[in-house]
mmCIF file of C-alpha atoms in Angstrom:
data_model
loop_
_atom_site.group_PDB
_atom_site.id
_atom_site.type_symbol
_atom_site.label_atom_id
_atom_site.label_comp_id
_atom_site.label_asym_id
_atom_site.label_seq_id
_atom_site.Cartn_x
_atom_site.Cartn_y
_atom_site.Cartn_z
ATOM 1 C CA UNK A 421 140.080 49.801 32.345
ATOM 2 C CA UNK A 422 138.620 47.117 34.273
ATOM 3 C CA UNK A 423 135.627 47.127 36.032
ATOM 4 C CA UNK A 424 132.191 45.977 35.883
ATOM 5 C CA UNK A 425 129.176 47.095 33.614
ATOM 6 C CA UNK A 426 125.821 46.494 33.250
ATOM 7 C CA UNK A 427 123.002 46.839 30.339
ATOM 8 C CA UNK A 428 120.796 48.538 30.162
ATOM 9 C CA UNK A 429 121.077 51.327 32.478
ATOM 10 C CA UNK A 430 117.090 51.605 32.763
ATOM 11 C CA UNK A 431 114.701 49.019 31.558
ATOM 12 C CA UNK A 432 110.937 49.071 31.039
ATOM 13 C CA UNK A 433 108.846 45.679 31.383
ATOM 14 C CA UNK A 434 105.655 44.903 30.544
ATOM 15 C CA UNK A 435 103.650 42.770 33.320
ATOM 16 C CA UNK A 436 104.001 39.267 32.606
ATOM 17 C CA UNK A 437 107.025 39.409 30.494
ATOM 18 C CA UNK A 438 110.640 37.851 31.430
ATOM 19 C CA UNK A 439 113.703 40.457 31.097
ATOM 20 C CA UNK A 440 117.524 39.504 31.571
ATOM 21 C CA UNK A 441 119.640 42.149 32.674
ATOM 22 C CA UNK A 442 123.589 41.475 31.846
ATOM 23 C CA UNK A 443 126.472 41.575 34.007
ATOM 24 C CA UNK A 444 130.058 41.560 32.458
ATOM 25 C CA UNK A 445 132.756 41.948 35.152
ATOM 26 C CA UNK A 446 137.276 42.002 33.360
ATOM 27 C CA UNK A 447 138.622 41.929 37.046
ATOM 28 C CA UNK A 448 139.167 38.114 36.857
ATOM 29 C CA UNK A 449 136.829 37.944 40.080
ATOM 30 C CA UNK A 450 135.903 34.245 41.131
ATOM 31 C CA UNK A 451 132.616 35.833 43.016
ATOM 32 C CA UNK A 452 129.827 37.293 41.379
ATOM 33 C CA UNK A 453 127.029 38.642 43.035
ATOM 34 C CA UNK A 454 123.211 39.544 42.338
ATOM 35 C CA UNK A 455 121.661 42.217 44.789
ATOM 36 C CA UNK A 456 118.107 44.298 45.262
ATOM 37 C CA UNK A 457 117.402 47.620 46.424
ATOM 38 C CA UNK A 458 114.316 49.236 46.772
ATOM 39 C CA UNK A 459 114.336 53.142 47.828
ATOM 40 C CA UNK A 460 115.286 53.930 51.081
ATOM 41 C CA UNK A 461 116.858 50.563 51.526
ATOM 42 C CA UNK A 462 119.854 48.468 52.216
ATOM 43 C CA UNK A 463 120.818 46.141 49.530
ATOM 44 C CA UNK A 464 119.208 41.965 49.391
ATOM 45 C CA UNK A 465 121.066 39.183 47.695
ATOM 46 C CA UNK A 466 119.258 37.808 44.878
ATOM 47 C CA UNK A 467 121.729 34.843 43.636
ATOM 48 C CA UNK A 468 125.872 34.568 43.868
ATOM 49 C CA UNK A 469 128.272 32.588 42.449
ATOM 50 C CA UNK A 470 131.796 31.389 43.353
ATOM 51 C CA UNK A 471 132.713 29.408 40.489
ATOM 52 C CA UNK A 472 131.501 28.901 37.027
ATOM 53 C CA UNK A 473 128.449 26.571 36.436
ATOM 54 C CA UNK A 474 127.260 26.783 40.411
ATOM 55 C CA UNK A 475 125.445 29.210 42.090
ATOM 56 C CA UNK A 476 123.487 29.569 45.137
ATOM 57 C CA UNK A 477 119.927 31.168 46.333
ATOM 58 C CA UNK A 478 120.469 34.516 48.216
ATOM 59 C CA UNK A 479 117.732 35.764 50.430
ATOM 60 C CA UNK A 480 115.188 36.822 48.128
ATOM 61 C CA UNK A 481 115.457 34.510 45.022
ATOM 62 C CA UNK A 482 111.947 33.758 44.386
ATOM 63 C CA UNK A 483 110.973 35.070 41.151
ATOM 64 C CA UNK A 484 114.390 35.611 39.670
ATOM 65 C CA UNK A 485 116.473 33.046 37.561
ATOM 66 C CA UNK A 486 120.777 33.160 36.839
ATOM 67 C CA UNK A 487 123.324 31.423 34.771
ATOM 68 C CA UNK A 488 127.206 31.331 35.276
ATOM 69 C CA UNK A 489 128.647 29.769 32.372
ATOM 70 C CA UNK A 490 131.778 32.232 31.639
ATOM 71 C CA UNK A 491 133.416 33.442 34.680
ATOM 72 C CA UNK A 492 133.065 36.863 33.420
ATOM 73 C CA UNK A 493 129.722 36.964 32.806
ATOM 74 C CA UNK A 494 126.438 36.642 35.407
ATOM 75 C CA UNK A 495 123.115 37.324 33.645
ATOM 76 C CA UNK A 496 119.982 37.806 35.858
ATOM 77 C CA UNK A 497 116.522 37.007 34.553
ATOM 78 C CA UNK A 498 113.219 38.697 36.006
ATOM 79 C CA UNK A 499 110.737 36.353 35.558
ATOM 80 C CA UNK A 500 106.848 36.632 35.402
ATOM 81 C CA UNK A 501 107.013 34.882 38.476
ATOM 82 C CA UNK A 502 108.447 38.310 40.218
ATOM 83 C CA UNK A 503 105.199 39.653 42.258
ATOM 84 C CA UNK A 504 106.783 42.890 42.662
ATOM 85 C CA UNK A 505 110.211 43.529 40.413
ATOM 86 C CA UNK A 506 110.131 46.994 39.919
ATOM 87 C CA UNK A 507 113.578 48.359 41.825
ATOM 88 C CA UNK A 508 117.434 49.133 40.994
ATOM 89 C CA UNK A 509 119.857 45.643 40.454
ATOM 90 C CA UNK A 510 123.002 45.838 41.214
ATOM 91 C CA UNK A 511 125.600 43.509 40.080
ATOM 92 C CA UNK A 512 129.491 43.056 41.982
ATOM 93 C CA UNK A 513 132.068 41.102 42.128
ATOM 94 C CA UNK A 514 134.909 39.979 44.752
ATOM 95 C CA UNK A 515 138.167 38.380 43.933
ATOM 96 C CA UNK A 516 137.870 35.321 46.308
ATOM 97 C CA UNK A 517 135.070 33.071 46.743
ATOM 98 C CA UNK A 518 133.784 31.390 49.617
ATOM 99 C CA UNK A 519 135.104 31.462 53.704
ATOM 100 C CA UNK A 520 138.341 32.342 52.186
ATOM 101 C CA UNK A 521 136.797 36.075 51.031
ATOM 102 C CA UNK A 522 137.026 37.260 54.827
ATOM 103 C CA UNK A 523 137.862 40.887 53.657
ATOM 104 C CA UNK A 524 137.505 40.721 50.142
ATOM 105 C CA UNK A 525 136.055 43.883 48.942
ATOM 106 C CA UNK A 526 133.007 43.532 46.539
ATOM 107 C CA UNK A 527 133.128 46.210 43.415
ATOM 108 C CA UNK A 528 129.984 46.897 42.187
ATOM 109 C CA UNK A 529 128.475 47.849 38.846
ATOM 110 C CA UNK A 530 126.368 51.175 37.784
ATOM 111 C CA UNK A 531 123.060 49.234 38.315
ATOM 112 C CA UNK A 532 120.133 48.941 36.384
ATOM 113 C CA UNK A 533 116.763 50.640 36.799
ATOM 114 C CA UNK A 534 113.911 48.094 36.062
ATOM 115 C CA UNK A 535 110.513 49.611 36.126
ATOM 116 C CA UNK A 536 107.233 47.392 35.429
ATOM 117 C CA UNK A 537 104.322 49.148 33.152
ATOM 118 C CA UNK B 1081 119.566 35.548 61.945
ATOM 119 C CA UNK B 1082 121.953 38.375 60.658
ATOM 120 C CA UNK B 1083 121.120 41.674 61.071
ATOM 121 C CA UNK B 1084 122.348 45.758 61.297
ATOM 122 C CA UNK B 1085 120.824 48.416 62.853
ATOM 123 C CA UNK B 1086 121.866 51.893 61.587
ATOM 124 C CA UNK B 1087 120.131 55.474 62.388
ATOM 125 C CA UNK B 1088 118.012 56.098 59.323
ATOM 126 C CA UNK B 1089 119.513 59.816 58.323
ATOM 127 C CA UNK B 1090 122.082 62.030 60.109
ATOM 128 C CA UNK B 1091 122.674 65.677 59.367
ATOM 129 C CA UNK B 1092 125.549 67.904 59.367
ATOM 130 C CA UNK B 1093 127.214 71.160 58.401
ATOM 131 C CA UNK B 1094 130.400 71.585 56.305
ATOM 132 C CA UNK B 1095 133.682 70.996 57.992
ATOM 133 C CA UNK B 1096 132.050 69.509 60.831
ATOM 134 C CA UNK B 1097 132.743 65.721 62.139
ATOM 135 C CA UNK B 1098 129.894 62.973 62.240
ATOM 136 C CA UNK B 1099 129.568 59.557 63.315
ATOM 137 C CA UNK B 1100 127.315 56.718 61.951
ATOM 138 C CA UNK B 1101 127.318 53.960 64.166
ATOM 139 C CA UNK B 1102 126.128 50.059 63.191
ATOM 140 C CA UNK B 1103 125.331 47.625 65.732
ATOM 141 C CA UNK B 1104 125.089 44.264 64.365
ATOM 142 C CA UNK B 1105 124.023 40.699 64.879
ATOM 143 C CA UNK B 1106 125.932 37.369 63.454
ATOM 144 C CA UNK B 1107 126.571 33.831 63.475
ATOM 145 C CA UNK B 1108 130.137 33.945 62.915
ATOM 146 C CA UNK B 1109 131.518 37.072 62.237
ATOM 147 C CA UNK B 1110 134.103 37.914 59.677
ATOM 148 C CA UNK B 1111 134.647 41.830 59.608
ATOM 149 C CA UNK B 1112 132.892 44.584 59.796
ATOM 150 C CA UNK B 1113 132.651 46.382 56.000
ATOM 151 C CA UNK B 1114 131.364 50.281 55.100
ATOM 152 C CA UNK B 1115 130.050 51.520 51.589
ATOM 153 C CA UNK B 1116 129.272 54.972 50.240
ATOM 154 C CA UNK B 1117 126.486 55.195 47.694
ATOM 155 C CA UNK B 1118 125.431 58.713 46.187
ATOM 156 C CA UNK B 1119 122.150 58.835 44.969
ATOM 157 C CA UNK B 1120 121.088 56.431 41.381
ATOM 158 C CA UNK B 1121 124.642 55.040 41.988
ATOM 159 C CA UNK B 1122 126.534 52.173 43.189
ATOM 160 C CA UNK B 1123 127.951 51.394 46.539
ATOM 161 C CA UNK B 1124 131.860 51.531 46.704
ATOM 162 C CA UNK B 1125 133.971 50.494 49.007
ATOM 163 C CA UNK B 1126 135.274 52.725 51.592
ATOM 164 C CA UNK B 1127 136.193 50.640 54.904
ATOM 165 C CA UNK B 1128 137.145 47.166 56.665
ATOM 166 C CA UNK B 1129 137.531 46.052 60.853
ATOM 167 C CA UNK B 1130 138.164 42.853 61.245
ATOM 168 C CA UNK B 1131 139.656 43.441 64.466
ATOM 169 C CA UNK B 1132 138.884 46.166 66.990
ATOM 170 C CA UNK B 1133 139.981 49.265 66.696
ATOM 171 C CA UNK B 1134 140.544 52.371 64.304
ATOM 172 C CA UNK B 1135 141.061 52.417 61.202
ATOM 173 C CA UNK B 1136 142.117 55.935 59.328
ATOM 174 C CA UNK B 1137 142.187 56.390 55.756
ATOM 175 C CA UNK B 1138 142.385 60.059 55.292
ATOM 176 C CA UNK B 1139 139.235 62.164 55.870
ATOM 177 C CA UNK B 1140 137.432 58.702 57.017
ATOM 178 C CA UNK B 1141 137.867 56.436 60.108
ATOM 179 C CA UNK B 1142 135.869 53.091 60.899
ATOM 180 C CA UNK B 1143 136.285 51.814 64.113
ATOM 181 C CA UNK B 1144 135.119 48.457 65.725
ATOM 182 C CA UNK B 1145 134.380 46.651 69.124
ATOM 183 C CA UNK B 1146 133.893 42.823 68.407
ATOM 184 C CA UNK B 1147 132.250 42.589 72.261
ATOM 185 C CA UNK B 1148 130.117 44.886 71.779
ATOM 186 C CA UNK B 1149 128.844 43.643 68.340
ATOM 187 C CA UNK B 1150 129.230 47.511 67.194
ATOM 188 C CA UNK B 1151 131.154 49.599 64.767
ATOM 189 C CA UNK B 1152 130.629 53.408 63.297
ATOM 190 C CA UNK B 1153 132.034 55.292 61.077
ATOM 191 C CA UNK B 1154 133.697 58.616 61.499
ATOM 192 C CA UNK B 1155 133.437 61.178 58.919
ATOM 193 C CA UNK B 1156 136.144 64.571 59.445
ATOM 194 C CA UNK B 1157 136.266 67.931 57.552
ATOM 195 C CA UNK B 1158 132.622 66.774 55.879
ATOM 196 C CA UNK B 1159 132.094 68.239 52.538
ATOM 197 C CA UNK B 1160 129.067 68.821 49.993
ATOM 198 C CA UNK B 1161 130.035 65.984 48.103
ATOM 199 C CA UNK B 1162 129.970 63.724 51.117
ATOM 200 C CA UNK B 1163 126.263 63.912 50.888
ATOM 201 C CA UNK B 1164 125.534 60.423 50.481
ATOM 202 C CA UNK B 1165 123.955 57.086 51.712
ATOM 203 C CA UNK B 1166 126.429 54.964 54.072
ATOM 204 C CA UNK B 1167 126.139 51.236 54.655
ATOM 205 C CA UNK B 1168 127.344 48.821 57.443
ATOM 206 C CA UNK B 1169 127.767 45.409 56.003
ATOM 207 C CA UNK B 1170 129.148 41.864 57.721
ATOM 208 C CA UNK B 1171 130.284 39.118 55.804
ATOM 209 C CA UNK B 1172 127.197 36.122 55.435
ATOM 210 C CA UNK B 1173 128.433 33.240 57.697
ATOM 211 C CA UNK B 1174 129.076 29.457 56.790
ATOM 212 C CA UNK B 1175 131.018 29.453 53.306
ATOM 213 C CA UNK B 1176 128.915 32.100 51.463
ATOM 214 C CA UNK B 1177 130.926 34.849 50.711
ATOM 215 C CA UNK B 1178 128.171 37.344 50.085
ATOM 216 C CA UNK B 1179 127.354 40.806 52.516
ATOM 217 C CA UNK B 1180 124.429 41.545 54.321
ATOM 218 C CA UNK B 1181 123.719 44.874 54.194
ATOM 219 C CA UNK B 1182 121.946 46.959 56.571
ATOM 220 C CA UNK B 1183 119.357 49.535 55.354
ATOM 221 C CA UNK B 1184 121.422 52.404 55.668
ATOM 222 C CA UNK B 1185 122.188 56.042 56.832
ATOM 223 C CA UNK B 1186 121.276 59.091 54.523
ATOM 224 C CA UNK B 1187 124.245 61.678 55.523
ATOM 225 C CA UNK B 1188 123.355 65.530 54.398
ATOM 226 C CA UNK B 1189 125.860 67.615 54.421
ATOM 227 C CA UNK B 1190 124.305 71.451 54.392
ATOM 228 C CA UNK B 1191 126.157 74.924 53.771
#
């Protein structure tokens, strides 16, 4: 089946520690995506990528860190530098990249539940 | 700056109809996307405008005015499991291909 997953489903950090959470997408997807939510709201971009090896800052990458070096793959690392990380991550993917992505949908994965001690 | 207003929650009985309307603001606008998201899961996709009008894909409609920087979506025959968080969402404008989201409507459905 293809799809998109992500590990771990919930993840416990201690303060000042760094965590990667993984993001595997088998839909052959040139756009990969890195979003926040935080209860009772909409969804922030974190990082995305169109191609492999480049990515770009989404509206709230301060804090975070990401690496594109398989197209199938898009890990995201919390760093210490995160003020406030606790929330859910959610990773997706669209088949085209860039302007020409007018209507492409974006699939997304289960999430991951990161909660700070 | 891009942004979407949506009503916070909405509730309904079973079998009724409800409507969750987005108005939005863009530079550039590429079409006008919808996502379902039950609770602890992930969004999926359920609709797309990119030009005004209806759009009907079985119990759900989406429906967009491009003048009037405003879209809902229309929800028929609700059911329990339709109990769920709905999202607006507008393509990001230049080249990125990314969505901006807005916060969201909590749909209930009750008995």
């Amino acid at each position: 089946d293809g799809g998109i997953t992500q590990s771990p489903k919930y993840l416990f950090r201690k303060e000042g520690q760094n965590v990667t959470l993984s993001c595997e997408q088998n839909l052959n997807h040139d756009a990969m995506y890195w979003y926040r939510q935080d209860p009772g709201q909409g969804l922030r971009l974190i990082y995305y990528s169109q191609i492999v090896n480049d990515f770009q800052k989404g509206d709230i990458a301060e804090g975070y860190s990401v690496s594109r070096e398989k197209k199938e793959s898009f890990p995201l690392t919390v760093t210490s530098a995160q003020k406030n990380p606790t929330a859910f991550y959610l990773c997706a993917s669209s088949r085209l990249a860039g302007v020409k992505s007018f209507s492409d949908t974006q699939y997304f994965g289960p999430g991951t539940r990161l909660t700070v001690l | 700056g891009q942004s979407l207003e949506q009503p916070p929650e909405v509730t309904a009985v079973e079998g009724a109809i409800v409507q969750i309307n987005c108005t939005y603001q863009t530079s550039g606008f590429y079409g006008l996307s919808w996502y379902q998201q039950h609770d602890g899961g992930a969004p999926t996709f359920l609709s797309y405008n990119a030009l005004d009008g209806l759009e009907e894909t079985g119990r759900f409609s989406s429906f967009l005015s491009r003048s009037d920087s405003y879209g809902y979506l229309l929800l028929q025959e609700l059911q329990m499991k339709d109990s769920a968080s709905y999202f607006c969402a507008v393509k990001g404008g230049g080249s990125q291909g990314n969505l901006i989201f807005g916060k969201g409507t909590k749909l209930s459905v009750k008995p």
